[in-house]
Phi, psi and omega in degrees: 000156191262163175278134198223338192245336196279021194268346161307343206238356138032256184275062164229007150306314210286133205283126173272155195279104268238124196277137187238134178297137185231189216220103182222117174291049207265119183295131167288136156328288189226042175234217167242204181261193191237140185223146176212119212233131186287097160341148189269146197273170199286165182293173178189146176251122175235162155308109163286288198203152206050221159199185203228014174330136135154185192294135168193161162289005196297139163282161189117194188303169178303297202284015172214340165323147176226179166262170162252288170198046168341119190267319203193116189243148190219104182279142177271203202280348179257341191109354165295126180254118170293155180219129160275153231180060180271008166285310173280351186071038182223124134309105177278170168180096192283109181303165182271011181245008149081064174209104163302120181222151183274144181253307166209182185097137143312327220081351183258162179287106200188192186228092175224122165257161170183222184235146164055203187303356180284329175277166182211142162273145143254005162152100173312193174172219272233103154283158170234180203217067189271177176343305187259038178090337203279169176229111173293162196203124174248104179287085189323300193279350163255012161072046160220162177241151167247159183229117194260140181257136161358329183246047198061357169277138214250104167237145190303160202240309220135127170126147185274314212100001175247137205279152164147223173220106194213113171280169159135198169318133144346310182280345185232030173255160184218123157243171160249115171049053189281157202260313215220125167240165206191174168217146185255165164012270234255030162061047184255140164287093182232137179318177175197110187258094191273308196299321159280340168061058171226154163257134176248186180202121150257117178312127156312341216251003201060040165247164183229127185222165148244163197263325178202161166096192213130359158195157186280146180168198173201088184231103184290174172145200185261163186040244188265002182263353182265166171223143187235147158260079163063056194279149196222354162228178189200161178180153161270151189246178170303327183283321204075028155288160224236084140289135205269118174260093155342347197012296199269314174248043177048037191236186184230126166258161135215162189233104183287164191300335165329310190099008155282100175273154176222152156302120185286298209216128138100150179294322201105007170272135172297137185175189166188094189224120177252159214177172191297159196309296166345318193263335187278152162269147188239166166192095187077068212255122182223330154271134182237117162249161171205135185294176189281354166289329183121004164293149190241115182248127154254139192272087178284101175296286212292331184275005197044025179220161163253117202258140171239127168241118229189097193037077192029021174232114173296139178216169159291091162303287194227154186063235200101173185286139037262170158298184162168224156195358143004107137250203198116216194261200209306319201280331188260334181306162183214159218224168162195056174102044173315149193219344192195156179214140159205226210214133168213099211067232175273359184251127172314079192298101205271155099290120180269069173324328195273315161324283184116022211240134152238157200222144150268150153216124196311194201275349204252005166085043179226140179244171201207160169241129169283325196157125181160173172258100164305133206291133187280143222249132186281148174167206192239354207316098195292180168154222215228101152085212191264037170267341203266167203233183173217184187248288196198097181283151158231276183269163172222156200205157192238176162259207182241042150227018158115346183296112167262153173215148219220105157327067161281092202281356191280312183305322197083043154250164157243139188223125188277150177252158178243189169301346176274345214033072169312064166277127178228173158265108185283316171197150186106151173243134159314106204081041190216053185272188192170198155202103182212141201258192189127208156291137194328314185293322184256004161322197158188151178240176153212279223246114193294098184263348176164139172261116141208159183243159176263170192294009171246022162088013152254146206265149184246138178219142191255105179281108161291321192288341170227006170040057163202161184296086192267130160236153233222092163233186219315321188265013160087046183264171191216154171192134166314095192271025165160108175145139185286337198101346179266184190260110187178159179241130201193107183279144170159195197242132193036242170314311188300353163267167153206149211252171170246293188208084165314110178246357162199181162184168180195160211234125201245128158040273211253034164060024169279183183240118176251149166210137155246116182290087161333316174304312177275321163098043177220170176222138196259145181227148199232119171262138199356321166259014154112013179272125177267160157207191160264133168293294185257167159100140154217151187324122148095329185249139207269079218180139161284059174261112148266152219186124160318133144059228196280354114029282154309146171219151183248167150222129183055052213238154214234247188305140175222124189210159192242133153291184181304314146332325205061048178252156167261101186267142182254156149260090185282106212257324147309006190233339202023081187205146189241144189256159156234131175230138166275205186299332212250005171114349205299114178278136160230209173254167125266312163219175181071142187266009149090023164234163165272116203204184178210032131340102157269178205164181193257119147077224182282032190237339172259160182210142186273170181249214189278144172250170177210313158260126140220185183239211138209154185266176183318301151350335177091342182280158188249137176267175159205163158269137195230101190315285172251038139264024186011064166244184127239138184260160160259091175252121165260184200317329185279332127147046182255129191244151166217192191255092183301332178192131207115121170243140192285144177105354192198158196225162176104226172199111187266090193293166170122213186292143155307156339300310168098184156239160185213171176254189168311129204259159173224351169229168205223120152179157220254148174238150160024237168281350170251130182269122162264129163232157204256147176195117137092250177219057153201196180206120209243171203226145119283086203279163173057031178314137192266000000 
């Protein structure tokens, strides 16, 4: 997909000078001194190199908020646009001063009505707008409709929650999987009953009956004599006739004020042929809206495009096959599974569910994005900041001049940053893996599992994929330093060893090599001159023990990182727990309670998701990434942790003041006052770290 959005993001590569405390002394006449110390700037989260575009829930500016799998946006009378947002379980609401803020839903999967994050959804779909503001809301999955007020507050509507089909009260009525809702004239509420393949109506009166359809099929007529396929949108025309988006049998309905359907649009053949209505094909056609001239817009979900239907011939308005996310005109925009259309003024208001994007597109058919993040675009591309692009980061490791170097493992490469955010290819060709040594350029790697550098400046790389050690030095020779290349656990000297299933490492002082072989559930130490031995652990068995030396049991453990001291901390990643061995071999626990949870606390009172990566800081605190809470913790030397970056409950990546949001991060390393972290296909900064 081309890149449309991420160009905001530009100068947020560029390094602000990091405010360093000073010291001034000024002697007095007949007094003592005056000492005045410059406060350290506030921490702050930025773009280093790539970008962090694509689906997540973060609240915030428009242009770094992100969606999940937006169904259906519905604008009030000021121009605030609602989302249903039904992948995260949230009501969104992008404001006119260009801020995504959540209204209601928690996110967890559930039925709650309350206010705010007290309610909980199990998978919006289809808004409405009534008279007094309120935001009607069709929980697909949970066979109800809700009703939100302006001040967030969430009460049921209609529907038991239990699937099927039952006119009678609101409160005792069943729908299946409604999609899509409206209101008609005389302000009765009416459904697009997708599971039952009716239009239902809820009454001013609270009773719910049905209004047209009865069994799946593709039959005009009147009422209970017509049939429907999974109809999934709905819009008023000026008159108050109700067209209808068919899905399942690609056509456009309407429902004259009688309760007569008739076909509008399309054979019922899957397709995309444009032609006299009758004649053109649709494929899953799920939004439908129409202006006040009598045009008729369809959200062609299955085609990426928006189809016009207009004195009585359909054509392709805007997109088409292939996806994408383009904006621009009618001729360059792109579409990805568009699902719902309505109004917002004269522009036509899309949710681009496959994006995660909602987008206008003017009355001349040129579209823009209202709010989301754009999928940041994938490739080997070298440059500056956030032109240059990657595939799939993992590890990151700095030198002691300021140089990051970064796993880019979807590439097969490790690719250097300079302090400018330089980017270039350090070693390796793109789409070229392998194991092969030599010069950096024509080596080959393959899947980059940990980074570290030594005080003279050569880089370590933990190959998983050929499960040996590569070293890197400053002038870019690449060679193995240590591993035979079979899958096997072998304590030895150099090439005569062997690892099983590398996942992290780190560089210790006096320039020795930890590595943890995951697989084996042991941790390896490689010294300089290249003799391996285990340090923790033993080969094949699995267990939360602390205890010296081969003793200790691990599970799985990933990430590695050495203080100042030379104690070694693990992220024991089958265990979600961060470990410590000192200098003498000793294994303890340091923070986590060996379940998954995402509790700071002191010690065994806090708790991790998957964990993966770490570093430590000046300070002695140890960071880590805790995968799928999409934070970094903080533990400090006594082993109390708390969240450093990141917020729970939300994903995606959001710049500015801390915490901010991020997505799952997988690398960690710290220069001075900056944390770099690897994320996805980009690589983001932490300036001033506290």
């Amino acid at each position: 997909m081309t890149q449309t959005k991420m160009g905001h993001m530009a100068c947020g590569w560029i390094l602000a000078a990091v405010a360093m405390a000073t010291l001034a002394a000024c002697g007095g006449g007949g007094g003592g001194d005056d000492t005045t110390v410059t406060p350290q700037a506030a921490p702050t989260l930025a773009v280093f190199a790539g970008g962090f575009g694509g689906t997540g829930n973060a609240d915030g500016p428009v242009a770094y908020a992100s969606f999940t799998t937006p169904r259906s946006a519905v604008a009030d009378a000021q121009g605030n646009v609602y989302v249903a947002d039904g992948g995260a379980r949230m009501l969104r609401k992008i404001t006119t001063d260009g801020r995504v803020v959540t209204v209601a839903g928690s996110g967890a999967y559930g039925y709650q009505d309350g206010q705010g994050a007290e309610a909980q959804f199990k998978g919006l779909s289809g808004l409405a707008m009534d008279a007094s503001g309120n935001v009607l809301v069709a929980d697909e999955q949970d066979h109800r409709i809700r009703k939100v007020t302006p001040e967030g507050v969430v009460t049921t509507l209609a529907g038991t929650g239990a699937l099927g089909l039952a006119n009678g009260p609101a409160n005792q009525a069943k729908f299946a999987n409604p999609t899509a809702l409206v209101l008609d004239a005389q302000g009765n509420v009416l459904v697009a009953d997708a599971g039952n393949h009716q239009i239902r109506m809820i009454g001013i009166n609270g009773y719910v009956s049905t209004w047209v359809g009865s069994t799946v099929g593709r039959k005009d007529g009147a009422g209970g004599t017509a049939m429907f396929n999974g109809p999934s949108g709905l819009a008023k025309d000026g008159v108050g006739n109700i067209y209808v988006a068919d899905c399942g049998n690609h056509s456009v309905r309407v429902v004259n004020t009688a309760g007569v359907v008739s076909t509008a649009a399309g054979t019922g053949a899957q397709g995309l042929v444009n032609a006299a209505a009758t004649s053109a094909t649709f494929n899953c056609p799920q939004g439908v809206a129409i202006d006040a001239s009598g045009q008729v817009f369809v959200a062609d979900y299955g085609n990426h495009a928006l189809r016009r239907l207009y004195n009585g011939n359909v054509t392709t308005w805007v997109g088409g096959p292939p996806a994408g996310d383009d904006d621009g005109t009618q001729a360059t925009a792109r579409f990805w599974g568009p699902r719902s259309l309505g109004w917002r003024g004269d522009q036509l208001l899309v949710a681009d569910q496959g994006n995660g994007l909602i987008r206008l597109v003017s009355p001349g058919g040129v579209t823009t994005t209202l709010a989301g993040s754009h999928l940041t675009p994938t490739g080997a591309s070298d440059g500056v900041g956030s032109a240059a692009t990657f595939v799939g980061l993992t590890a990151v490791a700095v030198d002691a001049q300021g140089h990051v170097y970064v796993g880019d493992a979807g590439n097969c490469l490790i690719r250097k940053i300079t302090p400018r955010a330089e980017v270039s290819t350090w070693v390796g060709a793109a789409g070229s893996c392998g194991s092969v040594n030599g010069w950096r350029t024509t080596a080959r790697i393959g899947y980059v599992a940990g980074l570290g550098v030594d005080s003279l400046g050569n880089l370590y790389v933990a190959d998983a994929n050929a499960s040996v050690i590569r070293k890197v030095t400053p002038e870019g020779m690449v060679s193995v330093f240590a591993g035979s290349g079979q899958v096997a656990v072998k304590d030895g000297q150099g090439t005569a060893a062997s690892f099983g299933g590398l996942s992290g490492l780190a560089v210790d002082r006096d320039n020795n090599v930890y590595v943890s072989d995951g697989s084996n559930h042991v941790i390896r130490k490689v010294t300089p001159a290249g003799l391996v031995s285990t340090l923790a652990g033993t080969a094949g068995q699995a267990g939360l023990v602390n205890d010296v030396g081969s003793a200790a049991r691990f599970k799985s453990p990933v990430g590695l990182a050495v203080d100042a001291q030379g104690q070694v901390y693990v992220a024991d990643g089958g265990n979600f727990v961060v470990r410590k061995i000192t200098s003498a071999g000793a294994v303890s626990t340091l923070a986590g309670k060996g379940s998954m949870g995402s509790a700071d606390g002191a010690g065994d009172v806090a708790t991790f998701g998957y964990l993966q990566a770490l570093t430590t800081d000046a300070h002695g605190n140890v960071l880590v990434t805790d995968l799928n809470n999409a934070l970094v913790r903080k533990v400090s030397p006594d082993g109390t942790v708390s969240t450093l970056l990141g917020t729970r409950g939300r994903a995606g990546f959001v710049p500015g003041a801390l915490p901010g949001v991020i997505r799952a991060a997988s690398g960690l390393a710290v220069h001075g006052s900056t944390l770099y972290v690897t994320m996805g296909r980009g690589v983001a900064m932490v300036q001033n770290l506290p």
